[in-house]
Amino acid sequence: DAKTTQPPSMDCAEGRAANLPCNHSTISGNEYVYWYRQIHSQGPQYIIHGLKNNETNEMASLIITEDRKSSTLILPHATLRDTAVYYCIVRVVAGGTSYGKLTFGQGTILTVHP
Amino acid sequence: ETGVTQTPRHLVMGMTNKKSLKCEQHLGHNAMYWYKQSAKKPLELMFVYNFKEQTENNSVPSRFSPECPNSSHLFLHLHTLQPEDSALYLCASSRSSGGSPLHFGNGTRLTVT
């Protein structure tokens, strides 16, 4: 799976949008971009994933650049409970034995402050 | 409630003990996983089971022995562990299609003394 690069930490004011960048310049055509987050003392939580189109769900939006070399996770109205480590992962989803092979990096520590 | 339940949440064991970690999922998934998260290190995949069959062993030492009696339950049997095995052990499940997101439990915090 392709390697991703994320800033080690970011701050955001409560109620503002949090924009978390991820660079995946070596991504292949059959690799999706996944975002997970891990709140202290809990397991990772799936947020969203996409291939090349922008995606939105009840938690966040995912913006993928046209060349797919980078993406941004957007939390539209950050709350204190969004303070967590956010992981950007690229992953082949061609089936077979690829499932489960999520390769986690160090992620971005997002701190939402009042 | 994550849909994936792990017990116990905390475990302290000596190096000569034998213990087991339990994971149960109520999501109707067919794939289950064990991950290890050591302090200041990224999560590491240990084992993958698909329809009760082990499909991945990521060079895990034999002192860790997984068991998957059915698609809803997963165990990790521990024996003669080392202090460096102290970590957060996370269980996850997913549908068996290649791109399905993983759903994680909250883990068992293991301390080996």
mmCIF file of C-alpha atoms in Angstrom, chain A residues 3-113:
data_model
loop_
_atom_site.group_PDB
_atom_site.id
_atom_site.type_symbol
_atom_site.label_atom_id
_atom_site.label_comp_id
_atom_site.label_asym_id
_atom_site.label_seq_id
_atom_site.Cartn_x
_atom_site.Cartn_y
_atom_site.Cartn_z
ATOM 1 C CA LYS A 3 2.696 5.634 1.996
ATOM 2 C CA THR A 4 0.894 8.700 3.330
ATOM 3 C CA THR A 5 2.253 11.874 4.901
ATOM 4 C CA GLN A 6 0.306 13.867 7.474
ATOM 5 C CA PRO A 7 1.243 16.786 9.715
ATOM 6 C CA PRO A 8 1.973 15.513 13.237
ATOM 7 C CA SER A 9 -0.430 17.920 14.924
ATOM 8 C CA MET A 10 -3.074 20.571 14.269
ATOM 9 C CA ASP A 11 -5.280 22.848 16.346
ATOM 10 C CA CYS A 12 -8.829 23.957 15.657
ATOM 11 C CA ALA A 13 -11.282 26.208 17.474
ATOM 12 C CA GLU A 14 -14.552 24.675 18.547
ATOM 13 C CA GLY A 15 -17.315 25.326 16.026
ATOM 14 C CA ARG A 16 -14.910 25.991 13.183
ATOM 15 C CA ALA A 17 -14.118 23.648 10.319
ATOM 16 C CA ALA A 18 -11.139 21.359 10.775
ATOM 17 C CA ASN A 19 -9.260 20.631 7.540
ATOM 18 C CA LEU A 20 -6.814 17.745 7.834
ATOM 19 C CA PRO A 21 -4.452 17.273 4.879
ATOM 20 C CA CYS A 22 -2.890 14.052 3.646
ATOM 21 C CA ASN A 23 -0.301 13.540 0.946
ATOM 22 C CA HIS A 24 -0.274 10.248 -0.967
ATOM 23 C CA SER A 25 1.740 11.112 -4.044
ATOM 24 C CA THR A 26 2.538 7.471 -4.909
ATOM 25 C CA ILE A 27 -1.063 6.268 -4.825
ATOM 26 C CA SER A 28 -2.018 3.682 -7.454
ATOM 27 C CA GLY A 29 -5.148 3.618 -9.546
ATOM 28 C CA ASN A 30 -6.714 0.782 -7.539
ATOM 29 C CA GLU A 31 -6.037 2.291 -4.111
ATOM 30 C CA TYR A 32 -8.702 4.024 -2.072
ATOM 31 C CA VAL A 33 -8.164 6.712 0.557
ATOM 32 C CA TYR A 34 -9.510 5.861 4.022
ATOM 33 C CA TRP A 35 -9.745 8.011 7.131
ATOM 34 C CA TYR A 36 -9.955 6.688 10.669
ATOM 35 C CA ARG A 37 -9.620 8.423 13.996
ATOM 36 C CA GLN A 38 -8.663 7.199 17.451
ATOM 37 C CA ILE A 39 -9.873 8.932 20.544
ATOM 38 C CA HIS A 40 -7.774 8.372 23.642
ATOM 39 C CA SER A 41 -8.253 4.908 25.192
ATOM 40 C CA GLN A 42 -10.567 3.753 22.404
ATOM 41 C CA GLY A 43 -10.166 1.719 19.241
ATOM 42 C CA PRO A 44 -9.897 3.387 15.830
ATOM 43 C CA GLN A 45 -13.183 4.593 14.358
ATOM 44 C CA TYR A 46 -13.907 4.547 10.620
ATOM 45 C CA ILE A 47 -14.805 7.980 9.244
ATOM 46 C CA ILE A 48 -14.994 7.913 5.456
ATOM 47 C CA HIS A 49 -13.312 6.611 2.325
ATOM 48 C CA GLY A 50 -13.180 7.417 -1.390
ATOM 49 C CA LEU A 51 -11.481 6.652 -4.687
ATOM 50 C CA LYS A 52 -11.510 9.829 -6.764
ATOM 51 C CA ASN A 53 -14.806 11.591 -6.216
ATOM 52 C CA ASN A 54 -15.460 13.776 -3.220
ATOM 53 C CA GLU A 55 -17.448 12.018 -0.522
ATOM 54 C CA THR A 56 -19.626 13.223 2.336
ATOM 55 C CA ASN A 57 -21.330 11.446 5.200
ATOM 56 C CA GLU A 58 -22.758 12.405 8.560
ATOM 57 C CA MET A 59 -19.320 12.692 10.108
ATOM 58 C CA ALA A 60 -17.145 14.424 7.523
ATOM 59 C CA SER A 61 -16.328 15.290 3.932
ATOM 60 C CA LEU A 62 -13.433 13.939 1.923
ATOM 61 C CA ILE A 63 -11.938 16.048 -0.839
ATOM 62 C CA ILE A 64 -9.539 14.237 -3.191
ATOM 63 C CA THR A 65 -7.505 16.240 -5.699
ATOM 64 C CA GLU A 66 -7.962 15.512 -9.373
ATOM 65 C CA ASP A 67 -4.524 13.881 -9.649
ATOM 66 C CA ARG A 68 -5.329 11.885 -6.455
ATOM 67 C CA LYS A 69 -1.959 12.727 -4.941
ATOM 68 C CA SER A 70 -3.482 14.395 -1.902
ATOM 69 C CA SER A 71 -6.721 14.651 0.026
ATOM 70 C CA THR A 72 -8.327 16.670 2.802
ATOM 71 C CA LEU A 73 -10.660 15.472 5.508
ATOM 72 C CA ILE A 74 -13.084 18.176 6.590
ATOM 73 C CA LEU A 75 -14.938 18.173 9.901
ATOM 74 C CA PRO A 76 -17.395 21.004 9.228
ATOM 75 C CA HIS A 77 -18.103 22.067 12.812
ATOM 76 C CA ALA A 78 -15.479 20.669 15.137
ATOM 77 C CA THR A 79 -16.411 19.925 18.740
ATOM 78 C CA LEU A 80 -14.251 19.117 21.751
ATOM 79 C CA ARG A 81 -15.149 15.443 21.258
ATOM 80 C CA ASP A 82 -13.414 15.508 17.868
ATOM 81 C CA THR A 83 -10.044 15.750 19.621
ATOM 82 C CA ALA A 84 -8.275 12.588 18.455
ATOM 83 C CA VAL A 85 -5.523 11.135 16.288
ATOM 84 C CA TYR A 86 -6.630 11.109 12.646
ATOM 85 C CA TYR A 87 -5.177 8.513 10.285
ATOM 86 C CA CYS A 88 -5.112 8.748 6.509
ATOM 87 C CA ILE A 89 -4.591 5.338 4.887
ATOM 88 C CA VAL A 90 -4.446 4.255 1.259
ATOM 89 C CA ARG A 91 -5.439 0.707 0.577
ATOM 90 C CA VAL A 92 -5.906 -1.641 -2.358
ATOM 91 C CA VAL A 93 -9.470 -2.898 -2.523
ATOM 92 C CA ALA A 94 -9.215 -5.334 -5.390
ATOM 93 C CA GLY A 95 -10.545 -8.125 -3.224
ATOM 94 C CA GLY A 96 -8.776 -11.382 -2.545
ATOM 95 C CA THR A 97 -6.613 -11.191 0.544
ATOM 96 C CA SER A 98 -6.324 -7.417 0.596
ATOM 97 C CA TYR A 99 -8.980 -6.916 3.261
ATOM 98 C CA GLY A 100 -7.802 -6.060 6.717
ATOM 99 C CA LYS A 101 -4.420 -4.835 5.602
ATOM 100 C CA LEU A 102 -4.733 -1.325 6.931
ATOM 101 C CA THR A 103 -1.256 0.130 7.337
ATOM 102 C CA PHE A 104 -1.448 2.832 9.994
ATOM 103 C CA GLY A 105 1.097 5.647 10.165
ATOM 104 C CA GLN A 106 1.576 8.115 13.018
ATOM 105 C CA GLY A 107 -1.454 10.221 12.019
ATOM 106 C CA THR A 108 -2.325 13.814 12.928
ATOM 107 C CA ILE A 109 -3.149 14.743 16.497
ATOM 108 C CA LEU A 110 -6.085 17.152 16.207
ATOM 109 C CA THR A 111 -6.775 19.252 19.273
ATOM 110 C CA VAL A 112 -10.056 21.156 19.343
ATOM 111 C CA HIS A 113 -10.001 23.961 21.887
#
